[in-house]
PDB file of C-alpha atoms in Angstrom:
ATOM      1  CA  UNK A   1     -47.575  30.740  38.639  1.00  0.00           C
ATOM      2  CA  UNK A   2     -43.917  29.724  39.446  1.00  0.00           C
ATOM      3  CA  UNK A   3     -41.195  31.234  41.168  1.00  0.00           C
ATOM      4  CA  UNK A   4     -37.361  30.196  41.356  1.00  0.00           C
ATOM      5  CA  UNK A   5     -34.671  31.519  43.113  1.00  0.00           C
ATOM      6  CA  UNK A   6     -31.735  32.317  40.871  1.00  0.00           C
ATOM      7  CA  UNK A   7     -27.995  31.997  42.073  1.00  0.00           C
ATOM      8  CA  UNK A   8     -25.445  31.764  39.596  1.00  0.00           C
ATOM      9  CA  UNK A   9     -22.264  33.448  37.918  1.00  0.00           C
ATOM     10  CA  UNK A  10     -22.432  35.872  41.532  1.00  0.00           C
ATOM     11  CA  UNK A  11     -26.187  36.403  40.362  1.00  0.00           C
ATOM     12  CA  UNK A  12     -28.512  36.196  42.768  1.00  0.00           C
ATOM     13  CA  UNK A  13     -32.755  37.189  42.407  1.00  0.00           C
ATOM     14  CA  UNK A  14     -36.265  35.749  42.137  1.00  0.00           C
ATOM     15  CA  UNK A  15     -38.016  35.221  39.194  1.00  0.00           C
ATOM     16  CA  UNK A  16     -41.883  34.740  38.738  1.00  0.00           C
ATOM     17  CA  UNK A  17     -43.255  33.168  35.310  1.00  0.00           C
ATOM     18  CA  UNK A  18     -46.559  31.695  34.329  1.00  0.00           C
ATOM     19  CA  UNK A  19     -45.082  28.256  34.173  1.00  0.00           C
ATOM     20  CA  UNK A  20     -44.576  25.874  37.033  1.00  0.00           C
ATOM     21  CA  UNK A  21     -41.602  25.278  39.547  1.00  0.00           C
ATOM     22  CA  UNK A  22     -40.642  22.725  38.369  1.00  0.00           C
ATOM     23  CA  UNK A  23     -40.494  23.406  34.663  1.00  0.00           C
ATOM     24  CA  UNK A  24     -38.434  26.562  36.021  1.00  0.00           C
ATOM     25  CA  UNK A  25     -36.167  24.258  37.943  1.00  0.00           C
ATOM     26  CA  UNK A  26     -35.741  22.494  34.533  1.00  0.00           C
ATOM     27  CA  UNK A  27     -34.900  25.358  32.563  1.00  0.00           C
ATOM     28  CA  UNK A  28     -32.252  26.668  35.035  1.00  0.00           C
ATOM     29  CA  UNK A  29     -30.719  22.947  35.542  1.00  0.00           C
ATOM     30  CA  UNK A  30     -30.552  22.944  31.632  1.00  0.00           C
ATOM     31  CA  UNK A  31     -28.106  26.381  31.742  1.00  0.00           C
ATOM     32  CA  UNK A  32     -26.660  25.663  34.476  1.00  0.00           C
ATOM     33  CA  UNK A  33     -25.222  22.376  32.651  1.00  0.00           C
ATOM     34  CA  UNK A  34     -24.201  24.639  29.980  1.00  0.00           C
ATOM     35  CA  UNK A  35     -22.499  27.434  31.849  1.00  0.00           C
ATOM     36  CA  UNK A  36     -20.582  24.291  33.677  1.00  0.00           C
ATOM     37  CA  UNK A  37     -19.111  22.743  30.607  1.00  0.00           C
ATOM     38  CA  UNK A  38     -18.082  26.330  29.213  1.00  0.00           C
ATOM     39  CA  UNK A  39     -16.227  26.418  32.372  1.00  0.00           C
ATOM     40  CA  UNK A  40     -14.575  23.418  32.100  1.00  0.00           C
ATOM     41  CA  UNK A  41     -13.812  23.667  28.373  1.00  0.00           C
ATOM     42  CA  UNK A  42     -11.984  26.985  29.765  1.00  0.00           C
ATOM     43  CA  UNK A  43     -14.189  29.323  27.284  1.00  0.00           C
ATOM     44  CA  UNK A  44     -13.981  31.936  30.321  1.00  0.00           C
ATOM     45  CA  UNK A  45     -14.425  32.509  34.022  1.00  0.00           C
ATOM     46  CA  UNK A  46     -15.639  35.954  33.271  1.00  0.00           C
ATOM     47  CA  UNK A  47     -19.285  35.683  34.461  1.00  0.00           C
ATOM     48  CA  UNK A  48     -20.408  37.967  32.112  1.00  0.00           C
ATOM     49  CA  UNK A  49     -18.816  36.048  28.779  1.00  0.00           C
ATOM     50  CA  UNK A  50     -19.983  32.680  30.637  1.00  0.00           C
ATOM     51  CA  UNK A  51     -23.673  33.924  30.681  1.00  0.00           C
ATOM     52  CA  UNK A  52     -23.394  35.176  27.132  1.00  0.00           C
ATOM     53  CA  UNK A  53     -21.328  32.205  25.739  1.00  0.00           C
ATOM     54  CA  UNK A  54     -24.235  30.184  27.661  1.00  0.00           C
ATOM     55  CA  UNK A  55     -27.184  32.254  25.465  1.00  0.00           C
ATOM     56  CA  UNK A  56     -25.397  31.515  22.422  1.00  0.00           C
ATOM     57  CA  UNK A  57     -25.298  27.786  22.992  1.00  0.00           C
ATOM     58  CA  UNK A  58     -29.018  27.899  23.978  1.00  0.00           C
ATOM     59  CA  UNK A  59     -30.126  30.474  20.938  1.00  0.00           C
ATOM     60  CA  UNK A  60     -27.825  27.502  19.129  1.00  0.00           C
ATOM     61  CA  UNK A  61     -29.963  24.927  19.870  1.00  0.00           C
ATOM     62  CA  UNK A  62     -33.269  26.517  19.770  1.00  0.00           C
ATOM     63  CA  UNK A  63     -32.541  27.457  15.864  1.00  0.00           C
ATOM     64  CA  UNK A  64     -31.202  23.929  15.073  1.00  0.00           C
ATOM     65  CA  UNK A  65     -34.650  22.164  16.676  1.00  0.00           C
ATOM     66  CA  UNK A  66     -36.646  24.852  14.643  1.00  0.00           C
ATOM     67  CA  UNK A  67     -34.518  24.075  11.339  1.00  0.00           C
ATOM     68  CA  UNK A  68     -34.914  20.274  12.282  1.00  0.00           C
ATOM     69  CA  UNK A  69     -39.129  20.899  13.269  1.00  0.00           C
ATOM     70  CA  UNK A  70     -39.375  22.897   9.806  1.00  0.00           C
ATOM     71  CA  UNK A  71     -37.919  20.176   7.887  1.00  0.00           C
ATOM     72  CA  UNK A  72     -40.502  17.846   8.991  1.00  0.00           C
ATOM     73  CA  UNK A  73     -43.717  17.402   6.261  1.00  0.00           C
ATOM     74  CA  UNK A  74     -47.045  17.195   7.491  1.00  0.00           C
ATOM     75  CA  UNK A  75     -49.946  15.676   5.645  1.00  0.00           C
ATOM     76  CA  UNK A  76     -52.870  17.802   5.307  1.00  0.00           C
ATOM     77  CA  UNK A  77     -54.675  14.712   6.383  1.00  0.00           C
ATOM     78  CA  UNK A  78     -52.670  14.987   9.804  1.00  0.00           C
ATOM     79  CA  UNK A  79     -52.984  19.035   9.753  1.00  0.00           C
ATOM     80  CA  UNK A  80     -57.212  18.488   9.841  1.00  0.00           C
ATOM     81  CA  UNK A  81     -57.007  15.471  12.198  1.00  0.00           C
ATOM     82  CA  UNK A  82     -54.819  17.948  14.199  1.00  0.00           C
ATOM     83  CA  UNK A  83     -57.394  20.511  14.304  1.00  0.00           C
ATOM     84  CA  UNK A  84     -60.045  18.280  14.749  1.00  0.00           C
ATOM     85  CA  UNK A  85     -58.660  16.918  18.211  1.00  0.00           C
ATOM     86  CA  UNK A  86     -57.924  20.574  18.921  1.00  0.00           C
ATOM     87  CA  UNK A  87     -61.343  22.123  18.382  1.00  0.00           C
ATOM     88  CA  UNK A  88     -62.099  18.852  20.568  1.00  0.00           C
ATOM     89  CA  UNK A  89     -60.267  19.582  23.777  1.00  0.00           C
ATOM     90  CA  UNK A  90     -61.081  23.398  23.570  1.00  0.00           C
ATOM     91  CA  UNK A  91     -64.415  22.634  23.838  1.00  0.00           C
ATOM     92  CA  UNK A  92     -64.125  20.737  26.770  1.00  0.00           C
ATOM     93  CA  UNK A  93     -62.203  23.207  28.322  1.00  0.00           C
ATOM     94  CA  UNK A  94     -65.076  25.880  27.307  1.00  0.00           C
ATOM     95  CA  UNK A  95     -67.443  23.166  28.671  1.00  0.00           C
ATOM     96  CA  UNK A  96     -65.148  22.666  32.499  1.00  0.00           C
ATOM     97  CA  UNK A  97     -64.779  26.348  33.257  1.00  0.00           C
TER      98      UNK A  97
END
């Protein structure tokens, strides 16, 4: 379980999650960069616009990836190799705990 420490926009507070640190310290890095360049690009200095402009931008790129992942074919070939090698390592998993 991870925790970060959150201090941004005049925000400040803790946050626990089920993924690591440092994946945490990722994500926040990541909007950080984006609430910086709105700033600079002089979108706002309203913290409140800044964090929403900022959720845009991400929502932005999370729908463009999908569009881009969806446009991608997969062979059924590939699909049962896929599920092959996953039936694999969840067995070993079921076999280590």
């Amino acid at each position: 379980m991870g925790r970060l420490q959150v201090d941004l926009l005049g925000a400040s507070f803790s946050v626990r999650s089920g993924e690591d640190d440092k994946y945490l310290s990722k994500l926040l890095s990541h909007y950080k960069k984006i609430v910086s360049s709105l700033r600079k690009s002089g979108a706002s200095d309203d913290p409140l616009q800044l964090s929403i402009l900022a959720g845009i931008t991400l929502a932005d790129e999370l729908y463009k990836a999908r569009e881009q992942n969806a446009s991608i074919q997969v062979s059924p070939q590939d699909q049962d190799e896929a599920e092959r090698l996953t039936m694999q390592m969840i067995e070993k998993i079921d076999k280590v705990l």
